[in-house]
Coordinates of C-alpha atoms in Angstrom, one line a residue:
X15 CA -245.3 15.6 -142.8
X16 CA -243.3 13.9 -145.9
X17 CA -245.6 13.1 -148.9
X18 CA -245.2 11.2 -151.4
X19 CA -247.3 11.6 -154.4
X20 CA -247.8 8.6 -157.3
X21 CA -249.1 9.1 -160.3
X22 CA -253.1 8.0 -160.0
X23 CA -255.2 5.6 -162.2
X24 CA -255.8 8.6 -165.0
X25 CA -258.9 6.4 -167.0
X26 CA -259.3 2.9 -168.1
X27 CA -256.1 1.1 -169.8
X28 CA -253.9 4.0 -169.1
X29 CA -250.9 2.0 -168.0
X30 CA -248.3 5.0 -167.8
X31 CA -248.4 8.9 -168.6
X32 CA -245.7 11.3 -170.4
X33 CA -245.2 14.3 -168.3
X34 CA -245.6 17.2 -170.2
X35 CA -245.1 20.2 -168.1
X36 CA -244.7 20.9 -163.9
X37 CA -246.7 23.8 -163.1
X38 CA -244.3 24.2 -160.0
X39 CA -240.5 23.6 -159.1
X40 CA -239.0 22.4 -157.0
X41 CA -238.7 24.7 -153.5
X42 CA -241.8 25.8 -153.9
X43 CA -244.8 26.1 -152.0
X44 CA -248.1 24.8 -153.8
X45 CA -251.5 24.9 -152.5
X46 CA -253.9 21.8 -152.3
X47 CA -256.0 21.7 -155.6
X48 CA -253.9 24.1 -157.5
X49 CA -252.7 22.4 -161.0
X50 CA -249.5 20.7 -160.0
X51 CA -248.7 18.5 -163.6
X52 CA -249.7 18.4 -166.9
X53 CA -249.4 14.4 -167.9
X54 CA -250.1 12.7 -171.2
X55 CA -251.8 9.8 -172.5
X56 CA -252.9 9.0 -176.1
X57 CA -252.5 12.7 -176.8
X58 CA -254.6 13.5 -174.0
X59 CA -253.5 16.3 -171.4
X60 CA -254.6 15.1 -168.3
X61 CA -253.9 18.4 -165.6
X62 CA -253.2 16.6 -162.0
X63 CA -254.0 18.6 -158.9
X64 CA -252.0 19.1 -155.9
X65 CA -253.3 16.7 -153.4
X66 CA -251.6 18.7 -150.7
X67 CA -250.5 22.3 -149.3
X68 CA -247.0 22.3 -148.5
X69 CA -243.5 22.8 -149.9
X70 CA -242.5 21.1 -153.2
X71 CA -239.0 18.8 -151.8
X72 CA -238.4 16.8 -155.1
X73 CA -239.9 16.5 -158.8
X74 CA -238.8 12.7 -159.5
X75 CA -240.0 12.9 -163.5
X76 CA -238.6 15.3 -165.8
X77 CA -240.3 17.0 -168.6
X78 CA -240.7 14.3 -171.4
X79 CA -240.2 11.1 -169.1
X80 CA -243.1 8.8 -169.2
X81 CA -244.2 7.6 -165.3
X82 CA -246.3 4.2 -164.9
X83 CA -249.5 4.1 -162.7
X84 CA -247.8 4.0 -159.2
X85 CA -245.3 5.6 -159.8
X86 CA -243.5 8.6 -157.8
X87 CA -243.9 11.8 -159.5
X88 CA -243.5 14.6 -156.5
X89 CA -242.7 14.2 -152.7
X90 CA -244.4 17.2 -150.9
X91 CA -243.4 18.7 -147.3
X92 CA -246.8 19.5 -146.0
X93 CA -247.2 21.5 -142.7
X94 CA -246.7 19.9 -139.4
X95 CA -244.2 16.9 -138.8
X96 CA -245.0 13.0 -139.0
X97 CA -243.9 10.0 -140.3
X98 CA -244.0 9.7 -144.2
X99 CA -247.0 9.3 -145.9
X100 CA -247.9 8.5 -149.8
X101 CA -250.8 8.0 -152.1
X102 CA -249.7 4.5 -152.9
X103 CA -248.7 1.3 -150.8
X104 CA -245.8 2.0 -148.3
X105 CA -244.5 -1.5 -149.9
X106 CA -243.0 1.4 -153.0
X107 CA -239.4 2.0 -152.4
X108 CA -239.0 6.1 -152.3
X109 CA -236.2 8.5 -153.0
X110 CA -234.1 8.1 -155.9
X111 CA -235.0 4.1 -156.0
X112 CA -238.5 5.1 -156.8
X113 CA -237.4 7.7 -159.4
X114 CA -235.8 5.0 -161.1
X115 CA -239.0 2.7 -160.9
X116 CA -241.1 4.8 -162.4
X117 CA -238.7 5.8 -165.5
X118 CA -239.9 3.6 -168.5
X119 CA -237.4 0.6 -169.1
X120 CA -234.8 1.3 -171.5
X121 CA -235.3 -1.0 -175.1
X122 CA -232.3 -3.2 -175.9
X123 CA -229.3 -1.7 -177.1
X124 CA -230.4 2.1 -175.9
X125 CA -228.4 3.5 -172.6
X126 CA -229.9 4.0 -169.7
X127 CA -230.8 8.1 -169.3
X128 CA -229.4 9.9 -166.4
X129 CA -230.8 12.8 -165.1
X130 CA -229.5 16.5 -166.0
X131 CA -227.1 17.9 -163.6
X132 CA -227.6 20.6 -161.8
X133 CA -226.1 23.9 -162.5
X134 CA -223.8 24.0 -159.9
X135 CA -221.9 27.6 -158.7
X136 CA -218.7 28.7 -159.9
X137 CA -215.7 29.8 -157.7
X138 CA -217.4 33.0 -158.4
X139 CA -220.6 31.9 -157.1
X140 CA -222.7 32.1 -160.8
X141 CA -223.5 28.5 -162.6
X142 CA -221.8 28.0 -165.8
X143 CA -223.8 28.7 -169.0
X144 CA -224.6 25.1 -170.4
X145 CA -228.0 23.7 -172.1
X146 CA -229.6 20.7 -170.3
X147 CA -228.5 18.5 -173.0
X148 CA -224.6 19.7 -172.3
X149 CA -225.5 19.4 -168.4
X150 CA -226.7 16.0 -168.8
X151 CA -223.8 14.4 -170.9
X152 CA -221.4 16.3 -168.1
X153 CA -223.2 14.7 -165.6
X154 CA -223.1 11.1 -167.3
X155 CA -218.8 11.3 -168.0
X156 CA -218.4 12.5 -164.4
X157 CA -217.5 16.3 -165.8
X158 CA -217.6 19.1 -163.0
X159 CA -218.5 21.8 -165.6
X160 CA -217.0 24.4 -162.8
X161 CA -213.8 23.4 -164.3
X162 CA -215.0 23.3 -167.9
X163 CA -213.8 26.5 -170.2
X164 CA -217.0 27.6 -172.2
X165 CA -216.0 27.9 -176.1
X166 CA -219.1 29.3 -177.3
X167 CA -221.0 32.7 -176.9
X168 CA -220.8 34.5 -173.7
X169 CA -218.5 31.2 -172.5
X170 CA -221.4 29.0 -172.9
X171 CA -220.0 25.4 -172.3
X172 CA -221.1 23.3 -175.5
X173 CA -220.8 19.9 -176.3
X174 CA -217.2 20.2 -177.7
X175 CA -215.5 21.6 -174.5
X176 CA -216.8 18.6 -172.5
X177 CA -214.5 16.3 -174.7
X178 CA -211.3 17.8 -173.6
X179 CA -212.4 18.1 -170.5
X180 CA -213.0 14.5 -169.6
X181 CA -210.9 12.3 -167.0
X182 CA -209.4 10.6 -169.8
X183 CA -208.3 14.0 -171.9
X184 CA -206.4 15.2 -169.1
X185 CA -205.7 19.0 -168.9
X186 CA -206.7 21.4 -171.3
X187 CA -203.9 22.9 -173.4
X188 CA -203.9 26.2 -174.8
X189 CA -205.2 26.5 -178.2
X190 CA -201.6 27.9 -179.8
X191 CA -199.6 25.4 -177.8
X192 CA -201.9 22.9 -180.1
X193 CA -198.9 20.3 -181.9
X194 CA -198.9 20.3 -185.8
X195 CA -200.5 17.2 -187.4
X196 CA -198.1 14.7 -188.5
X197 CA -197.6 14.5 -192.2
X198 CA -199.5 12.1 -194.5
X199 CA -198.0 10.2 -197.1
X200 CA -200.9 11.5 -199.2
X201 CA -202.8 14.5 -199.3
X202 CA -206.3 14.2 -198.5
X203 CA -208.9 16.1 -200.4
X204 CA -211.8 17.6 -199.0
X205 CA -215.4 15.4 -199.9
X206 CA -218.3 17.7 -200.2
X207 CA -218.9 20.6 -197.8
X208 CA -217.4 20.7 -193.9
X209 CA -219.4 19.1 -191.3
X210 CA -221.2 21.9 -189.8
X211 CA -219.7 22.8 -186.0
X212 CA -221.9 22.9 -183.0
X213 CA -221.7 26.7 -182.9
X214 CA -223.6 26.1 -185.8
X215 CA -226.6 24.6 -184.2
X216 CA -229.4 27.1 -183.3
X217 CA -231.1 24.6 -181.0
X218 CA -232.0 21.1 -179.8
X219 CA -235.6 20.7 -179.7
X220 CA -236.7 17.7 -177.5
X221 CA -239.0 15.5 -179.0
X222 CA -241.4 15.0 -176.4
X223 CA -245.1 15.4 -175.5
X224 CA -247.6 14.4 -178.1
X225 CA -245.0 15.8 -180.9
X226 CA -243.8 11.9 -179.4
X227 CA -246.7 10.5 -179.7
X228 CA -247.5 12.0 -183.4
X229 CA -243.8 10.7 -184.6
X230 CA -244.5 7.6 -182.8
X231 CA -248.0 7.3 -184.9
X232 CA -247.0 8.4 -188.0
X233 CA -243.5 6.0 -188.1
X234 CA -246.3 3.0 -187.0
X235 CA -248.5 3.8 -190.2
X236 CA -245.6 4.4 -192.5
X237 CA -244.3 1.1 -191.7
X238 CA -247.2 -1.1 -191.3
X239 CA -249.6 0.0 -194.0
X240 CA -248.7 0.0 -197.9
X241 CA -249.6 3.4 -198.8
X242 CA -251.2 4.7 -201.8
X243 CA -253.2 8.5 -202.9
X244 CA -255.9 8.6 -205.7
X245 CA -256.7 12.5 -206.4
X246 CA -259.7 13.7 -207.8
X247 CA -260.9 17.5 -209.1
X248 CA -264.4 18.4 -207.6
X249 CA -267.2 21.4 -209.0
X250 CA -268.1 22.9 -205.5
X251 CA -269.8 25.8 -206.9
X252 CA -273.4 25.0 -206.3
X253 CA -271.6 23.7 -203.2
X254 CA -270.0 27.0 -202.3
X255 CA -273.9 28.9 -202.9
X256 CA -275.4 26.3 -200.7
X257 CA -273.3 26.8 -197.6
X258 CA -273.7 30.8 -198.1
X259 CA -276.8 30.7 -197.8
X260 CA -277.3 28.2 -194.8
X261 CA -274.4 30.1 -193.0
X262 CA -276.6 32.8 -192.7
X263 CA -279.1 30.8 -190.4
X264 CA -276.9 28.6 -188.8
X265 CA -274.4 31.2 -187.6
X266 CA -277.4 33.1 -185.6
X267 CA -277.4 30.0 -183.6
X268 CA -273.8 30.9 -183.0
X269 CA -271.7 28.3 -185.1
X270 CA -269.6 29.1 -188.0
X271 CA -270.5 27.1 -191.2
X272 CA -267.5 25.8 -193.0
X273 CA -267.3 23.3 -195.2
X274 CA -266.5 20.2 -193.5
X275 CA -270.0 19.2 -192.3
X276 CA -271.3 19.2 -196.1
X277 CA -268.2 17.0 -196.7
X278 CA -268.5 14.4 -194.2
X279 CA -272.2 13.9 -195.2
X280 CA -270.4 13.4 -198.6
X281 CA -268.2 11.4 -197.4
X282 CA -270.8 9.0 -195.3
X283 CA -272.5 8.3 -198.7
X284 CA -269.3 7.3 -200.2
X285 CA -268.7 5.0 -197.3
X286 CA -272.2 3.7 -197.5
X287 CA -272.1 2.6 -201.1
X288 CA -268.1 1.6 -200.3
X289 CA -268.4 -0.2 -196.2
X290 CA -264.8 -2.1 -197.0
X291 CA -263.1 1.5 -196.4
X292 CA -265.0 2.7 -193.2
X293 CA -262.7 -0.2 -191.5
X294 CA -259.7 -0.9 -189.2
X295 CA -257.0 -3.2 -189.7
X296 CA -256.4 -5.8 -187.0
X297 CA -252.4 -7.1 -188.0
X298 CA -252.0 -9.1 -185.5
X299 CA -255.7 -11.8 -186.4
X300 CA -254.4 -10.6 -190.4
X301 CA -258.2 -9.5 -191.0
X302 CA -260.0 -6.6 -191.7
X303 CA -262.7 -5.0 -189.3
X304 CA -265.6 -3.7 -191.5
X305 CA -267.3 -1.0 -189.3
X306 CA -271.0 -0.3 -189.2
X307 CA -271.2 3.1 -187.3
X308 CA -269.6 5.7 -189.1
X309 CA -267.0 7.9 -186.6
X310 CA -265.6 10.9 -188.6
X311 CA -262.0 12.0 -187.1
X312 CA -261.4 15.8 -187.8
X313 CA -257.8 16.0 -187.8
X314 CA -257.0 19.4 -186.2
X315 CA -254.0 21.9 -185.4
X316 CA -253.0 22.7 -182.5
X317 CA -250.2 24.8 -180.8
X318 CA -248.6 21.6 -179.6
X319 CA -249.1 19.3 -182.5
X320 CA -252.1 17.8 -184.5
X321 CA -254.7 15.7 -182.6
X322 CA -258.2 14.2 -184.1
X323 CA -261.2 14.4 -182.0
X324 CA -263.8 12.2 -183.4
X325 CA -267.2 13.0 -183.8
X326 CA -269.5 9.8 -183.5
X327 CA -272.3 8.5 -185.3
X328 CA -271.5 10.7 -187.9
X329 CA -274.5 9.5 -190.3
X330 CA -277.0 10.4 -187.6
X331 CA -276.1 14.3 -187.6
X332 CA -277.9 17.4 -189.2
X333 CA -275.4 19.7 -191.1
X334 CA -276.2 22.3 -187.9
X335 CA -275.3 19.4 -185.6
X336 CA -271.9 18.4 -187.2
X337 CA -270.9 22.2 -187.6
X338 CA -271.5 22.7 -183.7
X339 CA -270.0 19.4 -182.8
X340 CA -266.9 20.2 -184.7
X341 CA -266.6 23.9 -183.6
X342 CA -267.2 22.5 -179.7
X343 CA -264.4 19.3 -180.7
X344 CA -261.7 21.7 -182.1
X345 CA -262.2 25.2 -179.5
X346 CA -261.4 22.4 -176.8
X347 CA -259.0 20.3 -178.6
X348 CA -256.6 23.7 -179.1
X349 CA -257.3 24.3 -175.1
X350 CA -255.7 21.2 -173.9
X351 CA -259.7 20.2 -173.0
X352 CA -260.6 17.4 -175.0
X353 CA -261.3 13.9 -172.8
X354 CA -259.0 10.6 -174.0
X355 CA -262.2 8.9 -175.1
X356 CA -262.6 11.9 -177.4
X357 CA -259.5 11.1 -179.7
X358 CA -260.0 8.0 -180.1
X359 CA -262.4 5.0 -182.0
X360 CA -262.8 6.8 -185.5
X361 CA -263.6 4.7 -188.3
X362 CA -262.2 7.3 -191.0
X363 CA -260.5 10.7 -190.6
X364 CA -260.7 13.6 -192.7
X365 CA -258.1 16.2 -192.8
X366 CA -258.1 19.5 -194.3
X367 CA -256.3 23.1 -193.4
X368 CA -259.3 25.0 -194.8
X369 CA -258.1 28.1 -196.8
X370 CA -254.8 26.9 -196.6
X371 CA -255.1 23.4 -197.6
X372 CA -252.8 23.8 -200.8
X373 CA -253.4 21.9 -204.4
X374 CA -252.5 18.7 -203.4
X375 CA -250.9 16.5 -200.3
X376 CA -251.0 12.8 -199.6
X377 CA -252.2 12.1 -196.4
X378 CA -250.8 9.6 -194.1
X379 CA -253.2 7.0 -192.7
X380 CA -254.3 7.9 -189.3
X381 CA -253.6 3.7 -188.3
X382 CA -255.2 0.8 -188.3
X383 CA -257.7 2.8 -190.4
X384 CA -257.4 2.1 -193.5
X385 CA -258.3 5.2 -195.5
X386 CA -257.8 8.9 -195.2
X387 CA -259.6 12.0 -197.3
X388 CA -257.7 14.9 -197.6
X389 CA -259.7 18.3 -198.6
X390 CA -258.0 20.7 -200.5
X391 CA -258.7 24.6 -201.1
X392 CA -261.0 26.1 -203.4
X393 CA -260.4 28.2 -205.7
X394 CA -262.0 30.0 -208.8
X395 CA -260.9 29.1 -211.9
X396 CA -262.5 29.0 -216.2
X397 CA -263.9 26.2 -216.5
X398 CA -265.7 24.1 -220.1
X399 CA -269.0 23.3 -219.4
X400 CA -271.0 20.1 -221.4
X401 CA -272.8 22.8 -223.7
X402 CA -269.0 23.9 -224.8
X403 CA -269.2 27.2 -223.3
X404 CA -266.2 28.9 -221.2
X405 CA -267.4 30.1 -217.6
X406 CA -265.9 30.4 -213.8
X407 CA -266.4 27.5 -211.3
X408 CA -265.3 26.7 -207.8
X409 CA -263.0 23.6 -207.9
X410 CA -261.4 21.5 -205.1
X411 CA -259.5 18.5 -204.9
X412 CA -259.6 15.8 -203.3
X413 CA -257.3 13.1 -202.2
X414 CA -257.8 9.9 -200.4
X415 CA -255.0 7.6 -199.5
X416 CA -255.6 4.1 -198.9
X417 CA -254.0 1.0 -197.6
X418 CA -252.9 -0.9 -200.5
X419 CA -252.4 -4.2 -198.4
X420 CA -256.6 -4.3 -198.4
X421 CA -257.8 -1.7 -200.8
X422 CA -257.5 -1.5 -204.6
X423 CA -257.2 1.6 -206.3
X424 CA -261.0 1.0 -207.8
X425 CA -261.6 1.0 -204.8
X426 CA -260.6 4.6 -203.7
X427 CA -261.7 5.9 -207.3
X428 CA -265.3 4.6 -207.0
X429 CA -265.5 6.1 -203.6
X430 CA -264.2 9.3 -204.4
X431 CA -266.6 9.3 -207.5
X432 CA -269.6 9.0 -205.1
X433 CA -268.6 12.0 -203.0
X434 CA -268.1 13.9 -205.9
X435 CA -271.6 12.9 -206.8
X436 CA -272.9 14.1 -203.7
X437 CA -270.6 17.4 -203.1
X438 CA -271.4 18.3 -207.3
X439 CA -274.9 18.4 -206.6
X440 CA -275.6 18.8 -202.3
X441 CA -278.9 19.0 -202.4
X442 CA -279.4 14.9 -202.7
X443 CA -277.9 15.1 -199.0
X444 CA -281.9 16.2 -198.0
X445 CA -283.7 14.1 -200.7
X446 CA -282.9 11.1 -199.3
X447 CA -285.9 8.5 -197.9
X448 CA -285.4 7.7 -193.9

């Protein structure tokens, strides 16, 4: 029996997904239940079972190609013989038509995408050496690369050989029965250095997965929102004793102790005494949403690109509670495990690369927020103090960039002043009155 398998309703307003990775190929045989595809949606990997045993007869998405809800990703050959069955309405077309369905409309003025050709056999039986990129563009000018002569290492077909190999070029000529170049009436001079030649490029690195939906992101905030950075230089050093010496009580619970938790209590203070920057921007009412729960996003690395979990309610949290919550937040966001509704409602985010975090960088607004800390490393350096004496201290910067369209610089100084209060001095974070 023929099976045709649509992509599923994945969670609430998830109107399409990206897939990321097939987990089988095609002429395989997959068993029901076992992963099957790795889909996308607002940085979320959603992993999609196999809803059948059988063997794998077409992939209709390829890796990078977003699929609405409906549509065909994978027709399966399950055992016995019937009549076609699918998870969606028979009323879907199937076969190539409902490839093309599912592909995401192209915007004006892009071409349509075609799919990759397949390596087909040489005279000799072996496919010719080509990238996917080269297969596809062979594939779109009607180019049998069987007949193509590779030019590039180990007579790898690049992009090159496929333009004098086209219907129009005709045969290829040898390379010494090449004509001279007619002469100019002037000679030209060379203009800076020579365009570099394709066997120059190492590689082309598709853009896809949520490395697309971080560009995607960061080109919306870069264009919408008028961005500016205030920087200020912070004495952790009673800080830095603090943490050590809770670190050695919370860590028996099993949770690391960094930082962060010390600075997002900081950070709820500032907010507190400063509400306009715990807010969204709503561009399309022109008004400014003024939040009164306070949900920190942790900005976090992982191997396929940064994502921010968000931990909720932030003022409502023990330092133990936020360092467990963000341990928990950032083990599963580097897995892959982290839920859509997890990255996503924060009313501020707060990035920072720990030990790494350099002197200084200007973060770009995680949008429609409108204001971003970044936290900088600490390091040990002489310091002045008020009675004029020379001693070490443990300094940090930190940087906050704001929207300017909404937010003043003031603004982002007086906030920044009261977390420096507060991260100068942590021991107010337990004086104050419930």
């Amino acid at each position: 029996m023929v099976f045709e398998f649509r992509l599923p309703d994945i969670g609430e307003g998830v109107a399409e997904g990206e897939v990321v990775k097939w987990f089988v190929q095609e002429g395989e045989t997959v068993r029901e239940d076992a992963p099957l595809v790795s889909v996308l949606t607002d940085k979320a990997n959603v992993e999609i079972p196999s809803p059948r045993t059988g063997k794998v007869l077409r992939l209709h998405a390829r890796v990078g190609e977003k699929v609405k809800v409906g549509g065909l990703l994978v027709t399966i050959d399950a055992a016995g013989a019937g009549p076609a069955s699918s998870a969606s309405p028979p009323s879907h077309p199937s076969g190539p038509e409902a490839a093309a369905a599912s592909a995401p409309a192209p915007s004006p003025g892009t071409p349509a995408r075609s799919a990759p050709a397949s390596p087909a056999p040489s005279a000799g039986g072996v496919a010719p050496l080509a990238s996917p990129y080269v297969r596809r563009l062979a594939a779109e000018k009607g180019i049998d690369l069987t007949s193509v002569r590779g030019s590039g290492p180990g007579g790898r077909v690049v992009e090159a050989d496929l333009a004098v190999s086209s219907p129009a070029a005709g045969p290829r000529a040898p390379l010494a029965a090449a004509a001279p170049a007619p002469p100019t009436s002037r000679p030209t001079a060379p203009v800076g250095p020579a365009p570099a030649t394709l066997e120059d490029v190492r590689e082309r690195v598709p853009i896809v997965g949520l490395r697309r939906v971080i560009a995607e992101h960061m080109s919306e905030a870069t264009h919408r929102a008028a961005h500016f950075t205030y920087v200020e230089e912070v004495d952790v050093t009673e800080l830095v004793r603090l943490r050590d010496r809770m670190a050695k009580h919370v860590e028996k619970q099993g949770t690391r102790l960094t930082y962060l938790p010390f600075i997002i209590k900081g950070v709820v203070t500032g907010l507190k005494a400063h509400p306009r920057m715990n807010a969204t921007m709503d561009d399309a009412r022109g008004e400014l949403v003024v939040r009164s729960a306070y949900h920190m996003g942790i900005a976090t690395a992982t191997p396929d690109g940064l994502i921010v979990p968000v931990i909720r309610h932030a003022e409502s949290k023990s330092i133990a509670q936020l360092a467990r919550e963000i341990q928990d937040l950032s083990e599963r966001g580097r897995a892959g495990k982290l839920e859509r509704g997890e990255l996503s409602g924060s009313t501020f985010t707060i990035t920072s690369l720990g030990a790494l975090g350099g002197v200084l960088a200007t973060p770009i607004l995680n949008y429609p927020e409108v204001a971003i800390l970044g936290v900088h490393k600490i390091q040990r350096r002489p310091v002045y103090r008020p009675d004029g004496t020379l001693g070490p201290a443990d300094l940090m910067n930190l940087s906050v960039s704001l929207d300017h369209r909404v937010l003043d610089g003031v603004e982002g100084a007086q906030f920044l002043a009261t977390v420096k209060t507060y991260l100068e001095d942590p021991h107010q974070m337990f004086a104050e009155l419930v």
